[in-house]
Amino acid sequence: MGRRARRTAISCACVLLLYFVCELVSVAGMRLADLRRGYRLEFGVPVLDEERMRELRALLASGDGARGMIVHDPDLGWRLRPGYSGGGQRTNAAGLVATREYDQRPAPGTARIAAFGDSFTQCVVPNEATWEQLLEESCRGIEVLNFGVSAYGPDQAYLRYAREGRKYHPGIVLIGYMTENLARLVNVFRPYADPMNAPLAKPRFTRAEGPLELVPNPLADRNALMELLSLNENPALRDRLGRHDNYYRRYYYRRPPRLVRYSPLARLAFSVFLVGDWKLRDLTMTNIHAADGRYNTGSEAYRLLEALLLQWTGEIVRDGAVPVVLVFPQRSDIERWRGGEGMKQYEPLLEFLQGARIACIDLMDAFPPRETAEAFTADGHYSALGNRLVAARVGEALVRRGLVAGPCQGMGMP
């Protein structure tokens, strides 16, 4: 082999080596993006796996759009099935977690409290062990209506108050907020946020400069649910469901040219430079956490949260009731707080509520260190003990604020 041929071979080998190094760096970059930024730079991944497809077929076959305790709702996305009994929980004819019916107005001498939120409000324990029931039993002259629905975002909880809750004329409205709920404000199709979620969609709000604008549930009827069966092979439907979904912009894109799919370097370049919905300038808008782990106050989700709470609490006051925000910490929040970081991811929210003079009960201190582990179930919800701790803390705070007559006793505290 001549000198020129050797130089050419060496040059080609160097180019190939550089190429493979770039591919490896791209793989590492995509992994880092997924871990730190939440950007899953992959293509062709089915949106609904076989288990979710089975759930969808079962929901369609049920006639009333029911999936166990959950029933399809054209406006809210889903709600609890009225008259349900199973798994230790029962609902009444209005779909509240309750063993009895409620008149639209409270009985004379009874202070009515209504609680709205997700599964931390609904609770994953039997009716008699929910913090609402324990609170009602411990404080004289009150009743607590449980409007909680599993997997709800704050937007759905607000819409349920507007549609149903105010009709019951509560004197106090408890807005249950679990610290992960921020992310749900920018999600529409639940599997886009997590492929393990039920194949249902929700309404959400958007906001430019003026008031909040409602984006209705895109799966409002049976025909829309039927169309979901073709979702994995229907890019137009995926795009339509993802139009207002931040997770779609992060995780799911139009399929790139075939050659691009097999090269990490090409996938990375395609994602960053060719996909119009994902730009570097969007990172601040879409990341719900800042670099220090706290809520990113510049994100769309956080700005929506502030606007929604202002609108909701304003309506509650105009309805003649007192709004109180309950902040439900996750176990990871408690561990981070006590583990030396001394930081709450939701500190910006607490500061906002204080500045806006919106009453808030931060339940971080409701969990004594020795009882924290037993206060949570394996899936991260509050156990029966956790519900007792929450009920005790909420009752104490309501009495201290003069909202209910005290003292509240008989929580069965250990």
CSV table of C-alpha atoms in Angstrom, one decimal:
chain,number,residue,atom,x,y,z
A,1,MET,CA,0.0,0.0,0.0
A,2,GLY,CA,1.4,3.4,-1.0
A,3,ARG,CA,1.9,6.4,1.3
A,4,ARG,CA,-1.1,8.2,-0.2
A,5,ALA,CA,-3.3,5.1,0.3
A,6,ARG,CA,-2.2,4.7,3.9
A,7,ARG,CA,-2.9,8.4,4.5
A,8,THR,CA,-6.4,8.0,3.0
A,9,ALA,CA,-7.0,4.9,5.1
A,10,ILE,CA,-5.9,6.6,8.3
A,11,SER,CA,-8.1,9.6,7.5
A,12,CYS,CA,-11.1,7.4,6.8
A,13,ALA,CA,-10.4,5.5,10.1
A,14,CYS,CA,-10.2,8.8,12.0
A,15,VAL,CA,-13.4,10.0,10.4
A,16,LEU,CA,-15.2,6.8,11.3
A,17,LEU,CA,-13.7,7.0,14.8
A,18,LEU,CA,-14.9,10.6,15.2
A,19,TYR,CA,-18.3,9.5,13.9
A,20,PHE,CA,-18.7,6.7,16.4
A,21,VAL,CA,-17.5,9.0,19.2
A,22,CYS,CA,-20.2,11.5,18.2
A,23,GLU,CA,-22.8,8.8,18.2
A,24,LEU,CA,-21.7,7.7,21.7
A,25,VAL,CA,-21.8,11.3,22.9
A,26,SER,CA,-25.3,11.7,21.3
A,27,VAL,CA,-26.5,8.6,23.2
A,28,ALA,CA,-25.1,10.1,26.4
A,29,GLY,CA,-26.7,13.5,25.6
A,30,MET,CA,-30.1,11.9,25.0
A,31,ARG,CA,-29.8,9.9,28.2
A,32,LEU,CA,-28.9,13.1,30.1
A,33,ALA,CA,-31.8,15.0,28.4
A,34,ASP,CA,-34.2,12.3,29.6
A,35,LEU,CA,-32.8,12.2,33.1
A,36,ARG,CA,-32.3,15.9,33.7
A,37,ARG,CA,-34.7,17.7,31.4
A,38,GLY,CA,-37.4,15.1,30.8
A,39,TYR,CA,-36.9,15.1,27.1
A,40,ARG,CA,-37.3,11.6,25.6
A,41,LEU,CA,-35.6,12.0,22.2
A,42,GLU,CA,-36.9,8.7,20.7
A,43,PHE,CA,-39.2,8.0,17.8
A,44,GLY,CA,-41.8,5.5,16.8
A,45,VAL,CA,-42.6,4.5,20.4
A,46,PRO,CA,-46.3,3.4,20.7
A,47,VAL,CA,-48.3,5.9,22.7
A,48,LEU,CA,-50.7,3.2,24.0
A,49,ASP,CA,-49.3,-0.2,24.9
A,50,GLU,CA,-51.3,-3.4,24.9
A,51,GLU,CA,-52.5,-3.0,28.5
A,52,ARG,CA,-53.8,0.5,27.8
A,53,MET,CA,-55.5,-0.7,24.7
A,54,ARG,CA,-57.3,-3.4,26.7
A,55,GLU,CA,-58.4,-0.7,29.2
A,56,LEU,CA,-59.7,1.4,26.3
A,57,ARG,CA,-61.7,-1.5,24.8
A,58,ALA,CA,-63.1,-2.4,28.3
A,59,LEU,CA,-64.1,1.3,28.8
A,60,LEU,CA,-65.9,1.3,25.4
A,61,ALA,CA,-67.6,-2.0,26.0
A,62,SER,CA,-69.0,-0.9,29.4
A,63,GLY,CA,-71.7,1.2,27.8
A,64,ASP,CA,-71.4,4.0,30.4
A,65,GLY,CA,-67.8,4.7,29.8
A,66,ALA,CA,-66.8,3.2,33.1
A,67,ARG,CA,-63.4,1.8,34.2
A,68,GLY,CA,-63.9,0.4,37.6
A,69,MET,CA,-64.5,3.3,39.9
A,70,ILE,CA,-63.8,5.8,37.1
A,71,VAL,CA,-66.4,6.9,34.6
A,72,HIS,CA,-65.8,9.0,31.5
A,73,ASP,CA,-67.0,12.6,31.8
A,74,PRO,CA,-67.3,14.8,28.6
A,75,ASP,CA,-66.4,18.0,30.4
A,76,LEU,CA,-64.0,17.0,33.1
A,77,GLY,CA,-62.4,14.0,31.4
A,78,TRP,CA,-63.4,11.5,34.1
A,79,ARG,CA,-65.1,11.4,37.5
A,80,LEU,CA,-66.0,8.8,40.1
A,81,ARG,CA,-68.8,6.5,39.2
A,82,PRO,CA,-72.0,7.4,41.1
A,83,GLY,CA,-73.2,4.6,43.4
A,84,TYR,CA,-70.0,2.7,43.3
A,85,SER,CA,-68.9,0.2,45.9
A,86,GLY,CA,-65.6,-1.6,45.8
A,87,GLY,CA,-62.1,-1.6,47.2
A,88,GLY,CA,-63.3,-0.3,50.5
A,89,GLN,CA,-64.7,3.0,49.1
A,90,ARG,CA,-68.3,3.9,48.2
A,91,THR,CA,-69.7,6.9,46.3
A,92,ASN,CA,-73.1,8.4,46.6
A,93,ALA,CA,-75.5,9.3,43.7
A,94,ALA,CA,-73.6,12.5,43.0
A,95,GLY,CA,-70.3,10.7,42.7
A,96,LEU,CA,-68.9,12.0,46.0
A,97,VAL,CA,-66.9,9.7,48.3
A,98,ALA,CA,-69.7,9.3,50.8
A,99,THR,CA,-72.1,6.7,52.2
A,100,ARG,CA,-75.0,9.1,52.3
A,101,GLU,CA,-76.6,11.8,50.1
A,102,TYR,CA,-76.4,15.5,50.8
A,103,ASP,CA,-79.0,18.2,50.4
A,104,GLN,CA,-77.8,21.1,48.4
A,105,ARG,CA,-78.0,23.3,51.5
A,106,PRO,CA,-76.5,22.3,54.8
A,107,ALA,CA,-78.8,21.7,57.8
A,108,PRO,CA,-79.3,24.6,60.2
A,109,GLY,CA,-76.4,24.8,62.6
A,110,THR,CA,-74.1,22.7,60.4
A,111,ALA,CA,-70.9,24.2,59.0
A,112,ARG,CA,-70.4,22.6,55.6
A,113,ILE,CA,-66.9,22.1,54.2
A,114,ALA,CA,-66.2,20.9,50.7
A,115,ALA,CA,-62.8,19.4,49.6
A,116,PHE,CA,-61.6,19.3,46.0
A,117,GLY,CA,-58.5,17.7,44.6
A,118,ASP,CA,-56.9,14.5,43.3
A,119,SER,CA,-56.4,11.1,45.0
A,120,PHE,CA,-54.8,12.8,48.1
A,121,THR,CA,-58.3,14.3,48.6
A,122,GLN,CA,-60.3,11.3,47.4
A,123,CYS,CA,-57.9,9.1,49.5
A,124,VAL,CA,-57.0,5.5,48.9
A,125,VAL,CA,-58.4,4.2,52.1
A,126,PRO,CA,-62.0,3.1,53.1
A,127,ASN,CA,-64.5,6.0,53.5
A,128,GLU,CA,-64.3,5.8,57.3
A,129,ALA,CA,-60.5,6.3,57.2
A,130,THR,CA,-60.4,9.3,54.9
A,131,TRP,CA,-59.1,12.5,56.5
A,132,GLU,CA,-62.4,14.2,55.5
A,133,GLN,CA,-64.5,11.6,57.5
A,134,LEU,CA,-62.1,11.8,60.5
A,135,LEU,CA,-62.2,15.6,60.4
A,136,GLU,CA,-66.0,15.5,60.4
A,137,GLU,CA,-66.2,13.1,63.3
A,138,SER,CA,-63.7,15.1,65.4
A,139,CYS,CA,-65.1,18.6,65.1
A,140,ARG,CA,-68.5,19.5,66.4
A,141,GLY,CA,-71.1,20.8,64.1
A,142,ILE,CA,-69.4,20.3,60.7
A,143,GLU,CA,-69.8,18.0,57.7
A,144,VAL,CA,-67.1,17.5,55.1
A,145,LEU,CA,-68.0,16.7,51.5
A,146,ASN,CA,-65.3,14.8,49.6
A,147,PHE,CA,-65.2,15.8,45.9
A,148,GLY,CA,-61.7,14.4,45.3
A,149,VAL,CA,-61.1,12.4,42.1
A,150,SER,CA,-58.0,10.3,41.4
A,151,ALA,CA,-55.5,11.8,39.0
A,152,TYR,CA,-57.2,15.2,38.8
A,153,GLY,CA,-55.3,18.3,38.0
A,154,PRO,CA,-56.1,21.6,39.8
A,155,ASP,CA,-57.9,22.7,36.6
A,156,GLN,CA,-60.3,19.8,36.8
A,157,ALA,CA,-60.8,20.3,40.5
A,158,TYR,CA,-61.7,23.9,39.8
A,159,LEU,CA,-64.1,23.0,37.0
A,160,ARG,CA,-65.8,20.5,39.2
A,161,TYR,CA,-66.3,23.2,41.9
A,162,ALA,CA,-67.7,25.5,39.2
A,163,ARG,CA,-70.1,22.9,37.8
A,164,GLU,CA,-71.2,21.0,41.0
A,165,GLY,CA,-69.5,22.2,44.2
A,166,ARG,CA,-70.9,25.6,44.6
A,167,LYS,CA,-74.5,24.1,44.3
A,168,TYR,CA,-73.9,22.6,47.7
A,169,HIS,CA,-73.3,26.0,49.3
A,170,PRO,CA,-70.2,25.2,51.4
A,171,GLY,CA,-69.0,27.7,53.9
A,172,ILE,CA,-65.4,26.5,53.6
A,173,VAL,CA,-63.7,25.2,50.4
A,174,LEU,CA,-60.6,23.2,50.8
A,175,ILE,CA,-58.4,23.2,47.7
A,176,GLY,CA,-56.3,20.0,47.9
A,177,TYR,CA,-53.0,20.4,46.1
A,178,MET,CA,-50.4,17.6,46.0
A,179,THR,CA,-47.0,18.9,45.1
A,180,GLU,CA,-46.8,17.0,41.7
A,181,ASN,CA,-50.1,18.5,40.5
A,182,LEU,CA,-48.3,21.4,38.9
A,183,ALA,CA,-47.3,19.2,36.0
A,184,ARG,CA,-50.9,18.2,35.3
A,185,LEU,CA,-51.8,21.8,34.3
A,186,VAL,CA,-49.9,21.4,31.0
A,187,ASN,CA,-51.1,17.9,30.2
A,188,VAL,CA,-54.1,17.0,28.1
A,189,PHE,CA,-53.8,13.3,27.1
A,190,ARG,CA,-52.8,11.4,30.2
A,191,PRO,CA,-50.5,8.8,28.5
A,192,TYR,CA,-48.4,11.6,27.1
A,193,ALA,CA,-47.3,12.4,30.6
A,194,ASP,CA,-46.9,8.8,31.6
A,195,PRO,CA,-47.6,5.8,29.3
A,196,MET,CA,-48.9,3.9,32.3
A,197,ASN,CA,-51.8,6.4,32.7
A,198,ALA,CA,-55.4,5.6,31.7
A,199,PRO,CA,-56.2,6.3,28.1
A,200,LEU,CA,-58.3,9.4,28.9
A,201,ALA,CA,-57.9,13.1,28.3
A,202,LYS,CA,-58.6,16.2,30.3
A,203,PRO,CA,-59.5,19.9,29.7
A,204,ARG,CA,-56.8,22.5,30.5
A,205,PHE,CA,-56.4,26.2,30.6
A,206,THR,CA,-54.1,28.4,28.5
A,207,ARG,CA,-53.2,32.0,29.1
A,208,ALA,CA,-51.5,34.6,27.0
A,209,GLU,CA,-51.8,38.0,28.7
A,210,GLY,CA,-55.5,38.2,29.6
A,211,PRO,CA,-57.8,35.9,31.4
A,212,LEU,CA,-57.6,32.1,31.5
A,213,GLU,CA,-58.9,30.4,28.4
A,214,LEU,CA,-60.4,26.9,28.6
A,215,VAL,CA,-59.3,24.2,26.1
A,216,PRO,CA,-62.1,21.6,26.3
A,217,ASN,CA,-61.6,17.9,26.8
A,218,PRO,CA,-60.7,16.6,23.3
A,219,LEU,CA,-62.2,13.2,24.1
A,220,ALA,CA,-65.7,14.4,24.9
A,221,ASP,CA,-67.8,11.6,23.4
A,222,ARG,CA,-67.8,7.9,22.5
A,223,ASN,CA,-66.8,8.6,18.9
A,224,ALA,CA,-63.6,10.3,20.1
A,225,LEU,CA,-62.8,7.4,22.4
A,226,MET,CA,-63.4,5.0,19.5
A,227,GLU,CA,-60.9,6.9,17.4
A,228,LEU,CA,-58.3,6.3,20.1
A,229,LEU,CA,-58.1,2.7,19.0
A,230,SER,CA,-56.1,3.9,15.9
A,231,LEU,CA,-53.9,6.3,17.9
A,232,ASN,CA,-50.6,4.4,17.4
A,233,GLU,CA,-51.0,4.4,13.6
A,234,ASN,CA,-52.6,7.8,13.3
A,235,PRO,CA,-50.1,10.7,13.5
A,236,ALA,CA,-52.8,13.3,12.7
A,237,LEU,CA,-54.7,12.2,15.8
A,238,ARG,CA,-51.6,12.2,17.9
A,239,ASP,CA,-50.9,15.7,16.8
A,240,ARG,CA,-54.5,16.8,17.5
A,241,LEU,CA,-54.4,15.4,21.0
A,242,GLY,CA,-51.0,16.9,21.6
A,243,ARG,CA,-51.7,20.4,20.3
A,244,HIS,CA,-52.0,21.8,23.8
A,245,ASP,CA,-50.0,19.2,25.6
A,246,ASN,CA,-46.5,20.1,26.8
A,247,TYR,CA,-45.6,16.4,27.2
A,248,TYR,CA,-46.4,15.7,23.6
A,249,ARG,CA,-43.9,18.4,22.6
A,250,ARG,CA,-41.3,16.8,24.8
A,251,TYR,CA,-41.8,13.1,24.1
A,252,TYR,CA,-43.7,12.5,20.8
A,253,TYR,CA,-42.9,13.9,17.4
A,254,ARG,CA,-43.7,13.4,13.8
A,255,ARG,CA,-41.8,10.4,12.5
A,256,PRO,CA,-38.5,11.5,10.9
A,257,PRO,CA,-36.9,10.0,7.8
A,258,ARG,CA,-36.1,6.3,8.2
A,259,LEU,CA,-32.4,6.9,8.1
A,260,VAL,CA,-32.6,9.3,11.0
A,261,ARG,CA,-34.3,6.7,13.3
A,262,TYR,CA,-31.2,4.5,13.4
A,263,SER,CA,-28.6,7.2,14.3
A,264,PRO,CA,-28.5,8.7,17.8
A,265,LEU,CA,-26.6,11.7,16.3
A,266,ALA,CA,-29.2,12.2,13.6
A,267,ARG,CA,-32.1,11.8,16.1
A,268,LEU,CA,-30.5,14.4,18.3
A,269,ALA,CA,-29.9,16.8,15.5
A,270,PHE,CA,-33.5,16.3,14.1
A,271,SER,CA,-35.0,16.8,17.5
A,272,VAL,CA,-33.1,20.0,18.3
A,273,PHE,CA,-33.0,21.7,14.9
A,274,LEU,CA,-35.8,20.4,12.7
A,275,VAL,CA,-38.8,19.9,15.0
A,276,GLY,CA,-40.6,23.2,15.3
A,277,ASP,CA,-42.4,22.5,18.6
A,278,TRP,CA,-39.1,21.9,20.5
A,279,LYS,CA,-36.7,24.8,20.6
A,280,LEU,CA,-33.9,25.5,23.1
A,281,ARG,CA,-35.7,28.7,24.0
A,282,ASP,CA,-38.7,26.6,25.2
A,283,LEU,CA,-36.8,24.9,28.0
A,284,THR,CA,-37.5,27.6,30.6
A,285,MET,CA,-41.1,27.6,29.6
A,286,THR,CA,-41.6,23.8,29.8
A,287,ASN,CA,-39.5,22.8,32.7
A,288,ILE,CA,-41.6,23.0,35.9
A,289,HIS,CA,-38.5,23.0,38.1
A,290,ALA,CA,-35.7,25.5,38.3
A,291,ALA,CA,-32.0,24.5,38.7
A,292,ASP,CA,-32.3,24.6,42.5
A,293,GLY,CA,-35.2,22.1,42.5
A,294,ARG,CA,-37.9,24.6,43.4
A,295,TYR,CA,-40.8,25.4,41.1
A,296,ASN,CA,-39.8,27.4,38.1
A,297,THR,CA,-41.9,30.5,38.4
A,298,GLY,CA,-41.2,31.3,34.7
A,299,SER,CA,-42.8,28.1,33.5
A,300,GLU,CA,-46.2,28.0,31.8
A,301,ALA,CA,-47.4,25.5,34.4
A,302,TYR,CA,-46.5,27.7,37.4
A,303,ARG,CA,-48.0,30.9,35.9
A,304,LEU,CA,-51.2,28.9,35.2
A,305,LEU,CA,-51.3,27.7,38.8
A,306,GLU,CA,-51.1,31.2,40.2
A,307,ALA,CA,-53.8,32.5,37.8
A,308,LEU,CA,-56.0,29.5,38.4
A,309,LEU,CA,-55.8,29.9,42.2
A,310,LEU,CA,-56.5,33.6,42.0
A,311,GLN,CA,-59.6,33.0,39.8
A,312,TRP,CA,-60.8,30.0,41.9
A,313,THR,CA,-60.4,31.6,45.3
A,314,GLY,CA,-62.0,34.8,44.0
A,315,GLU,CA,-65.1,32.9,42.9
A,316,ILE,CA,-65.2,31.1,46.3
A,317,VAL,CA,-65.2,34.4,48.1
A,318,ARG,CA,-67.9,35.8,45.8
A,319,ASP,CA,-70.0,32.7,46.5
A,320,GLY,CA,-69.8,33.6,50.2
A,321,ALA,CA,-67.3,30.9,51.3
A,322,VAL,CA,-63.8,30.9,52.7
A,323,PRO,CA,-61.0,29.3,50.5
A,324,VAL,CA,-58.2,27.3,52.1
A,325,VAL,CA,-55.4,25.7,50.1
A,326,LEU,CA,-54.1,22.4,51.6
A,327,VAL,CA,-50.6,21.5,50.4
A,328,PHE,CA,-50.1,17.7,50.4
A,329,PRO,CA,-46.4,16.8,50.4
A,330,GLN,CA,-45.1,13.7,48.8
A,331,ARG,CA,-42.8,11.4,50.8
A,332,SER,CA,-39.9,12.6,48.7
A,333,ASP,CA,-40.7,16.2,49.8
A,334,ILE,CA,-40.5,15.2,53.4
A,335,GLU,CA,-37.3,13.3,53.0
A,336,ARG,CA,-35.7,16.2,51.1
A,337,TRP,CA,-36.8,18.6,53.7
A,338,ARG,CA,-35.4,16.6,56.6
A,339,GLY,CA,-32.4,15.2,54.8
A,340,GLY,CA,-30.3,18.3,55.0
A,341,GLU,CA,-31.4,20.2,52.0
A,342,GLY,CA,-34.0,22.2,54.0
A,343,MET,CA,-35.8,23.0,50.7
A,344,LYS,CA,-39.4,22.7,49.7
A,345,GLN,CA,-39.9,22.5,45.9
A,346,TYR,CA,-43.2,24.4,46.4
A,347,GLU,CA,-41.7,27.3,48.4
A,348,PRO,CA,-42.6,29.8,45.5
A,349,LEU,CA,-46.2,28.7,45.8
A,350,LEU,CA,-46.2,29.3,49.6
A,351,GLU,CA,-44.7,32.8,49.1
A,352,PHE,CA,-47.4,33.5,46.4
A,353,LEU,CA,-50.3,32.4,48.6
A,354,GLN,CA,-49.0,34.5,51.5
A,355,GLY,CA,-48.6,37.5,49.3
A,356,ALA,CA,-52.1,37.0,47.8
A,357,ARG,CA,-53.5,36.6,51.3
A,358,ILE,CA,-54.9,33.2,50.4
A,359,ALA,CA,-55.2,30.9,53.5
A,360,CYS,CA,-52.9,27.9,53.3
A,361,ILE,CA,-52.2,24.8,55.4
A,362,ASP,CA,-48.8,23.3,54.6
A,363,LEU,CA,-49.0,19.7,55.8
A,364,MET,CA,-45.3,19.2,55.8
A,365,ASP,CA,-45.2,19.3,59.6
A,366,ALA,CA,-48.2,17.0,60.0
A,367,PHE,CA,-45.9,13.9,59.7
A,368,PRO,CA,-43.7,13.3,62.8
A,369,PRO,CA,-40.3,11.7,61.9
A,370,ARG,CA,-41.0,8.5,63.7
A,371,GLU,CA,-44.3,7.9,61.9
A,372,THR,CA,-43.5,9.2,58.4
A,373,ALA,CA,-42.7,5.8,56.9
A,374,GLU,CA,-46.0,4.3,58.2
A,375,ALA,CA,-47.9,7.3,57.0
A,376,PHE,CA,-47.5,6.3,53.3
A,377,THR,CA,-48.6,3.3,51.3
A,378,ALA,CA,-46.3,1.5,48.9
A,379,ASP,CA,-47.6,3.6,46.0
A,380,GLY,CA,-46.9,6.9,47.7
A,381,HIS,CA,-50.4,7.8,49.0
A,382,TYR,CA,-51.3,8.5,52.6
A,383,SER,CA,-52.1,5.4,54.6
A,384,ALA,CA,-54.8,5.2,57.3
A,385,LEU,CA,-52.3,6.7,59.7
A,386,GLY,CA,-51.4,9.4,57.2
A,387,ASN,CA,-55.0,10.4,56.9
A,388,ARG,CA,-55.3,10.6,60.7
A,389,LEU,CA,-52.3,12.9,60.8
A,390,VAL,CA,-53.7,15.1,58.0
A,391,ALA,CA,-57.1,15.3,59.7
A,392,ALA,CA,-55.5,16.3,63.0
A,393,ARG,CA,-53.4,19.0,61.4
A,394,VAL,CA,-56.3,20.4,59.3
A,395,GLY,CA,-58.7,20.4,62.2
A,396,GLU,CA,-56.2,22.2,64.4
A,397,ALA,CA,-55.5,24.8,61.7
A,398,LEU,CA,-59.2,25.5,61.1
A,399,VAL,CA,-59.9,26.0,64.8
A,400,ARG,CA,-56.9,28.2,65.2
A,401,ARG,CA,-58.1,30.4,62.3
A,402,GLY,CA,-61.6,30.6,63.8
A,403,LEU,CA,-63.2,28.8,60.9
A,404,VAL,CA,-64.7,26.0,62.9
A,405,ALA,CA,-65.6,25.7,66.6
A,406,GLY,CA,-63.1,23.8,68.6
A,407,PRO,CA,-61.6,21.8,70.0
A,408,CYS,CA,-61.4,19.0,67.5
A,409,GLN,CA,-60.8,15.7,69.3
A,410,GLY,CA,-61.1,12.0,68.9
A,411,MET,CA,-58.7,11.5,65.9
A,412,GLY,CA,-57.6,8.2,67.3
A,413,MET,CA,-54.0,9.5,67.2
A,414,PRO,CA,-51.3,7.1,68.3
